[in-house]
Amino acid sequence: MRKIAISLSKGGVGKSTVSVSIAHGLALKKHRVLLVDTDDQGQDAFLLGVKPPKGLAEVLSDDLPAKDAIFLARPNLWILAGGKALSAAKRDIGRKDYGAEQTLADALKPIEDQFDFIIIDTSPAWDTLTINTLFYASEVLTPVSLEALTINSLAEFVNRLESVKKFNKSLDHAYILPTFHDGRVKKSAEILNQLKKHFSDKLCEPIKYSVRISESAGFGQTIFEYAPNSPGAKDYQKVIERILNDGKKK
Ligand SMILES: Nc1ncnc2c1ncn2[C@@H]1O[C@H](COP(=O)(O)OP(=O)(O)O)[C@@H](O)[C@H]1O
Ligand SMILES: [Mg+2]
């Protein structure tokens, strides 16, 4: 079982889109996938066009077993939904005397073996749930939009990850995934080159800027449903193949 956090402390870089697309792509390849949304915006359920009655907030605040909160969104794809109620859950975690960083791990441990992949979407903030996610995950995939400000956030995020690694020694910052790539934009190419120099083998082939991807969000469909033959779907397919190939080495 692989636990992949999709994380960067910055909004609008494509974290939720990447989380949902990768989770669904893996499920389409017959892997059993749990998508966990730790963001209080709760966008993953929206992107999948589902309204789960319960979610992560009930698990963390009301001690609802995770098995009773997961929701089958597609064949082989379950979601543990995020949403507004997570704000209160974060406060509850903050009040714990000890073990606060392990709260998410404790909640998911009882069900984790049912899945081949647990994909965890994070909020744009370096908050309790992001830290909990990084204490629990075995791998991190960081989506980056090819803009100077994002590269700034990436440098800071890498530093923070180092501090988490003191506690979660097996945590591997495995993938940097450029999103919104536009080959016509000169700056985009420059930043991509910088990333190549700095992250070499961690750098994945970019996801292109795609109108189809942004449209699919409004229909509650993933790119594999909305436009399965589009360049965006093909880009995502490549990332999924890479993740699966790496799994064979492990
Ligand atoms: N490759 C892409 N091309 C065009 N639009 C995209 C692409 N990826 C994501 N988007 C859109 O960009 C916006 C931000 O993406 P989102 O996944 O919500 O980012 P985050 O979770 O990091 O805040 C959304 O409206 C989404 O539909
Ligand atoms: Mg998001």
mmCIF file with all atom_site columns, N, CA, C and O in Angstrom, residues 171-198:
data_model
loop_
_atom_site.group_PDB
_atom_site.id
_atom_site.type_symbol
_atom_site.label_atom_id
_atom_site.label_alt_id
_atom_site.label_comp_id
_atom_site.label_asym_id
_atom_site.label_entity_id
_atom_site.label_seq_id
_atom_site.pdbx_PDB_ins_code
_atom_site.Cartn_x
_atom_site.Cartn_y
_atom_site.Cartn_z
_atom_site.occupancy
_atom_site.B_iso_or_equiv
_atom_site.pdbx_formal_charge
_atom_site.auth_seq_id
_atom_site.auth_comp_id
_atom_site.auth_asym_id
_atom_site.auth_atom_id
_atom_site.pdbx_PDB_model_num
ATOM 1   N N  . LEU A 1 171 ? 9.717  9.236  4.759   1.00 0.00 ? 171 LEU A N  1
ATOM 2   C CA . LEU A 1 171 ? 9.006  10.125 3.833   1.00 0.00 ? 171 LEU A CA 1
ATOM 3   C C  . LEU A 1 171 ? 9.895  10.503 2.643   1.00 0.00 ? 171 LEU A C  1
ATOM 4   O O  . LEU A 1 171 ? 10.992 11.010 2.818   1.00 0.00 ? 171 LEU A O  1
ATOM 5   N N  . ASP A 1 172 ? 9.380  10.238 1.449   1.00 0.00 ? 172 ASP A N  1
ATOM 6   C CA . ASP A 1 172 ? 10.159 10.486 0.245   1.00 0.00 ? 172 ASP A CA 1
ATOM 7   C C  . ASP A 1 172 ? 9.487  11.594 -0.582  1.00 0.00 ? 172 ASP A C  1
ATOM 8   O O  . ASP A 1 172 ? 8.327  11.443 -0.990  1.00 0.00 ? 172 ASP A O  1
ATOM 9   N N  . HIS A 1 173 ? 10.181 12.689 -0.792  1.00 0.00 ? 173 HIS A N  1
ATOM 10  C CA . HIS A 1 173 ? 9.632  13.724 -1.684  1.00 0.00 ? 173 HIS A CA 1
ATOM 11  C C  . HIS A 1 173 ? 9.863  13.224 -3.111  1.00 0.00 ? 173 HIS A C  1
ATOM 12  O O  . HIS A 1 173 ? 10.844 13.563 -3.756  1.00 0.00 ? 173 HIS A O  1
ATOM 13  N N  . ALA A 1 174 ? 8.939  12.395 -3.563  1.00 0.00 ? 174 ALA A N  1
ATOM 14  C CA . ALA A 1 174 ? 9.202  11.567 -4.741  1.00 0.00 ? 174 ALA A CA 1
ATOM 15  C C  . ALA A 1 174 ? 8.983  12.280 -6.072  1.00 0.00 ? 174 ALA A C  1
ATOM 16  O O  . ALA A 1 174 ? 9.687  12.010 -7.047  1.00 0.00 ? 174 ALA A O  1
ATOM 17  N N  . TYR A 1 175 ? 7.994  13.193 -6.113  1.00 0.00 ? 175 TYR A N  1
ATOM 18  C CA . TYR A 1 175 ? 7.618  13.750 -7.415  1.00 0.00 ? 175 TYR A CA 1
ATOM 19  C C  . TYR A 1 175 ? 7.372  15.251 -7.366  1.00 0.00 ? 175 TYR A C  1
ATOM 20  O O  . TYR A 1 175 ? 6.711  15.750 -6.461  1.00 0.00 ? 175 TYR A O  1
ATOM 21  N N  . ILE A 1 176 ? 7.908  15.938 -8.360  1.00 0.00 ? 176 ILE A N  1
ATOM 22  C CA . ILE A 1 176 ? 7.555  17.339 -8.619  1.00 0.00 ? 176 ILE A CA 1
ATOM 23  C C  . ILE A 1 176 ? 6.822  17.319 -9.959  1.00 0.00 ? 176 ILE A C  1
ATOM 24  O O  . ILE A 1 176 ? 7.380  16.879 -10.964 1.00 0.00 ? 176 ILE A O  1
ATOM 25  N N  . LEU A 1 177 ? 5.570  17.759 -9.927  1.00 0.00 ? 177 LEU A N  1
ATOM 26  C CA . LEU A 1 177 ? 4.759  17.680 -11.141 1.00 0.00 ? 177 LEU A CA 1
ATOM 27  C C  . LEU A 1 177 ? 4.354  19.075 -11.615 1.00 0.00 ? 177 LEU A C  1
ATOM 28  O O  . LEU A 1 177 ? 3.502  19.722 -11.008 1.00 0.00 ? 177 LEU A O  1
ATOM 29  N N  . PRO A 1 178 ? 4.981  19.565 -12.699 1.00 0.00 ? 178 PRO A N  1
ATOM 30  C CA . PRO A 1 178 ? 4.580  20.872 -13.224 1.00 0.00 ? 178 PRO A CA 1
ATOM 31  C C  . PRO A 1 178 ? 3.153  20.809 -13.783 1.00 0.00 ? 178 PRO A C  1
ATOM 32  O O  . PRO A 1 178 ? 2.794  19.856 -14.472 1.00 0.00 ? 178 PRO A O  1
ATOM 33  N N  . THR A 1 179 ? 2.365  21.824 -13.430 1.00 0.00 ? 179 THR A N  1
ATOM 34  C CA . THR A 1 179 ? 0.984  21.893 -13.931 1.00 0.00 ? 179 THR A CA 1
ATOM 35  C C  . THR A 1 179 ? 0.831  23.175 -14.741 1.00 0.00 ? 179 THR A C  1
ATOM 36  O O  . THR A 1 179 ? 1.682  24.058 -14.664 1.00 0.00 ? 179 THR A O  1
ATOM 37  N N  . PHE A 1 180 ? -0.240 23.305 -15.469 1.00 0.00 ? 180 PHE A N  1
ATOM 38  C CA . PHE A 1 180 ? -0.519 24.504 -16.282 1.00 0.00 ? 180 PHE A CA 1
ATOM 39  C C  . PHE A 1 180 ? 0.645  24.829 -17.223 1.00 0.00 ? 180 PHE A C  1
ATOM 40  O O  . PHE A 1 180 ? 0.972  26.000 -17.427 1.00 0.00 ? 180 PHE A O  1
ATOM 41  N N  . HIS A 1 181 ? 1.305  23.815 -17.746 1.00 0.00 ? 181 HIS A N  1
ATOM 42  C CA . HIS A 1 181 ? 2.436  24.091 -18.626 1.00 0.00 ? 181 HIS A CA 1
ATOM 43  C C  . HIS A 1 181 ? 1.955  24.665 -19.961 1.00 0.00 ? 181 HIS A C  1
ATOM 44  O O  . HIS A 1 181 ? 1.030  24.122 -20.574 1.00 0.00 ? 181 HIS A O  1
ATOM 45  N N  . ASP A 1 182 ? 2.563  25.756 -20.368 1.00 0.00 ? 182 ASP A N  1
ATOM 46  C CA . ASP A 1 182 ? 2.224  26.352 -21.656 1.00 0.00 ? 182 ASP A CA 1
ATOM 47  C C  . ASP A 1 182 ? 3.527  26.587 -22.416 1.00 0.00 ? 182 ASP A C  1
ATOM 48  O O  . ASP A 1 182 ? 4.294  27.485 -22.077 1.00 0.00 ? 182 ASP A O  1
ATOM 49  N N  . GLY A 1 183 ? 3.749  25.775 -23.409 1.00 0.00 ? 183 GLY A N  1
ATOM 50  C CA . GLY A 1 183 ? 4.988  25.807 -24.175 1.00 0.00 ? 183 GLY A CA 1
ATOM 51  C C  . GLY A 1 183 ? 5.253  27.147 -24.846 1.00 0.00 ? 183 GLY A C  1
ATOM 52  O O  . GLY A 1 183 ? 6.387  27.467 -25.192 1.00 0.00 ? 183 GLY A O  1
ATOM 53  N N  . ARG A 1 184 ? 4.187  27.966 -25.010 1.00 0.00 ? 184 ARG A N  1
ATOM 54  C CA . ARG A 1 184 ? 4.372  29.257 -25.700 1.00 0.00 ? 184 ARG A CA 1
ATOM 55  C C  . ARG A 1 184 ? 4.921  30.321 -24.767 1.00 0.00 ? 184 ARG A C  1
ATOM 56  O O  . ARG A 1 184 ? 5.379  31.367 -25.192 1.00 0.00 ? 184 ARG A O  1
ATOM 57  N N  . VAL A 1 185 ? 4.828  30.068 -23.471 1.00 0.00 ? 185 VAL A N  1
ATOM 58  C CA . VAL A 1 185 ? 5.279  31.082 -22.504 1.00 0.00 ? 185 VAL A CA 1
ATOM 59  C C  . VAL A 1 185 ? 6.750  30.856 -22.174 1.00 0.00 ? 185 VAL A C  1
ATOM 60  O O  . VAL A 1 185 ? 7.140  29.804 -21.690 1.00 0.00 ? 185 VAL A O  1
ATOM 61  N N  . LYS A 1 186 ? 7.550  31.908 -22.478 1.00 0.00 ? 186 LYS A N  1
ATOM 62  C CA . LYS A 1 186 ? 8.996  31.756 -22.326 1.00 0.00 ? 186 LYS A CA 1
ATOM 63  C C  . LYS A 1 186 ? 9.398  31.491 -20.872 1.00 0.00 ? 186 LYS A C  1
ATOM 64  O O  . LYS A 1 186 ? 10.223 30.634 -20.568 1.00 0.00 ? 186 LYS A O  1
ATOM 65  N N  . LYS A 1 187 ? 8.738  32.236 -19.963 1.00 0.00 ? 187 LYS A N  1
ATOM 66  C CA . LYS A 1 187 ? 9.044  32.122 -18.535 1.00 0.00 ? 187 LYS A CA 1
ATOM 67  C C  . LYS A 1 187 ? 8.826  30.676 -18.056 1.00 0.00 ? 187 LYS A C  1
ATOM 68  O O  . LYS A 1 187 ? 9.582  30.135 -17.249 1.00 0.00 ? 187 LYS A O  1
ATOM 69  N N  . SER A 1 188 ? 7.757  30.082 -18.566 1.00 0.00 ? 188 SER A N  1
ATOM 70  C CA . SER A 1 188 ? 7.388  28.712 -18.215 1.00 0.00 ? 188 SER A CA 1
ATOM 71  C C  . SER A 1 188 ? 8.552  27.750 -18.532 1.00 0.00 ? 188 SER A C  1
ATOM 72  O O  . SER A 1 188 ? 8.934  26.923 -17.711 1.00 0.00 ? 188 SER A O  1
ATOM 73  N N  . ALA A 1 189 ? 9.136  27.924 -19.733 1.00 0.00 ? 189 ALA A N  1
ATOM 74  C CA . ALA A 1 189 ? 10.237 27.056 -20.158 1.00 0.00 ? 189 ALA A CA 1
ATOM 75  C C  . ALA A 1 189 ? 11.461 27.278 -19.282 1.00 0.00 ? 189 ALA A C  1
ATOM 76  O O  . ALA A 1 189 ? 12.155 26.324 -18.895 1.00 0.00 ? 189 ALA A O  1
ATOM 77  N N  . GLU A 1 190 ? 11.706 28.543 -18.934 1.00 0.00 ? 190 GLU A N  1
ATOM 78  C CA . GLU A 1 190 ? 12.866 28.860 -18.077 1.00 0.00 ? 190 GLU A CA 1
ATOM 79  C C  . GLU A 1 190 ? 12.738 28.188 -16.711 1.00 0.00 ? 190 GLU A C  1
ATOM 80  O O  . GLU A 1 190 ? 13.675 27.584 -16.198 1.00 0.00 ? 190 GLU A O  1
ATOM 81  N N  . ILE A 1 191 ? 11.537 28.310 -16.150 1.00 0.00 ? 191 ILE A N  1
ATOM 82  C CA . ILE A 1 191 ? 11.328 27.742 -14.810 1.00 0.00 ? 191 ILE A CA 1
ATOM 83  C C  . ILE A 1 191 ? 11.424 26.213 -14.865 1.00 0.00 ? 191 ILE A C  1
ATOM 84  O O  . ILE A 1 191 ? 11.999 25.576 -13.980 1.00 0.00 ? 191 ILE A O  1
ATOM 85  N N  . LEU A 1 192 ? 10.902 25.654 -15.949 1.00 0.00 ? 192 LEU A N  1
ATOM 86  C CA . LEU A 1 192 ? 10.981 24.199 -16.107 1.00 0.00 ? 192 LEU A CA 1
ATOM 87  C C  . LEU A 1 192 ? 12.451 23.742 -16.138 1.00 0.00 ? 192 LEU A C  1
ATOM 88  O O  . LEU A 1 192 ? 12.816 22.733 -15.528 1.00 0.00 ? 192 LEU A O  1
ATOM 89  N N  . ASN A 1 193 ? 13.286 24.534 -16.813 1.00 0.00 ? 193 ASN A N  1
ATOM 90  C CA . ASN A 1 193 ? 14.721 24.209 -16.862 1.00 0.00 ? 193 ASN A CA 1
ATOM 91  C C  . ASN A 1 193 ? 15.371 24.265 -15.490 1.00 0.00 ? 193 ASN A C  1
ATOM 92  O O  . ASN A 1 193 ? 16.156 23.395 -15.130 1.00 0.00 ? 193 ASN A O  1
ATOM 93  N N  . GLN A 1 194 ? 15.011 25.302 -14.731 1.00 0.00 ? 194 GLN A N  1
ATOM 94  C CA . GLN A 1 194 ? 15.533 25.423 -13.355 1.00 0.00 ? 194 GLN A CA 1
ATOM 95  C C  . GLN A 1 194 ? 15.145 24.205 -12.533 1.00 0.00 ? 194 GLN A C  1
ATOM 96  O O  . GLN A 1 194 ? 15.947 23.655 -11.783 1.00 0.00 ? 194 GLN A O  1
ATOM 97  N N  . LEU A 1 195 ? 13.874 23.807 -12.678 1.00 0.00 ? 195 LEU A N  1
ATOM 98  C CA . LEU A 1 195 ? 13.384 22.660 -11.899 1.00 0.00 ? 195 LEU A CA 1
ATOM 99  C C  . LEU A 1 195 ? 14.147 21.399 -12.278 1.00 0.00 ? 195 LEU A C  1
ATOM 100 O O  . LEU A 1 195 ? 14.481 20.573 -11.426 1.00 0.00 ? 195 LEU A O  1
ATOM 101 N N  . LYS A 1 196 ? 14.433 21.272 -13.579 1.00 0.00 ? 196 LYS A N  1
ATOM 102 C CA . LYS A 1 196 ? 15.170 20.093 -14.068 1.00 0.00 ? 196 LYS A CA 1
ATOM 103 C C  . LYS A 1 196 ? 16.538 20.024 -13.409 1.00 0.00 ? 196 LYS A C  1
ATOM 104 O O  . LYS A 1 196 ? 16.988 18.983 -12.952 1.00 0.00 ? 196 LYS A O  1
ATOM 105 N N  . LYS A 1 197 ? 17.207 21.182 -13.365 1.00 0.00 ? 197 LYS A N  1
ATOM 106 C CA . LYS A 1 197 ? 18.546 21.234 -12.763 1.00 0.00 ? 197 LYS A CA 1
ATOM 107 C C  . LYS A 1 197 ? 18.488 20.842 -11.300 1.00 0.00 ? 197 LYS A C  1
ATOM 108 O O  . LYS A 1 197 ? 19.308 20.096 -10.797 1.00 0.00 ? 197 LYS A O  1
ATOM 109 N N  . HIS A 1 198 ? 17.492 21.381 -10.638 1.00 0.00 ? 198 HIS A N  1
ATOM 110 C CA . HIS A 1 198 ? 17.426 21.227 -9.187  1.00 0.00 ? 198 HIS A CA 1
ATOM 111 C C  . HIS A 1 198 ? 16.886 19.870 -8.762  1.00 0.00 ? 198 HIS A C  1
ATOM 112 O O  . HIS A 1 198 ? 17.360 19.271 -7.801  1.00 0.00 ? 198 HIS A O  1
#
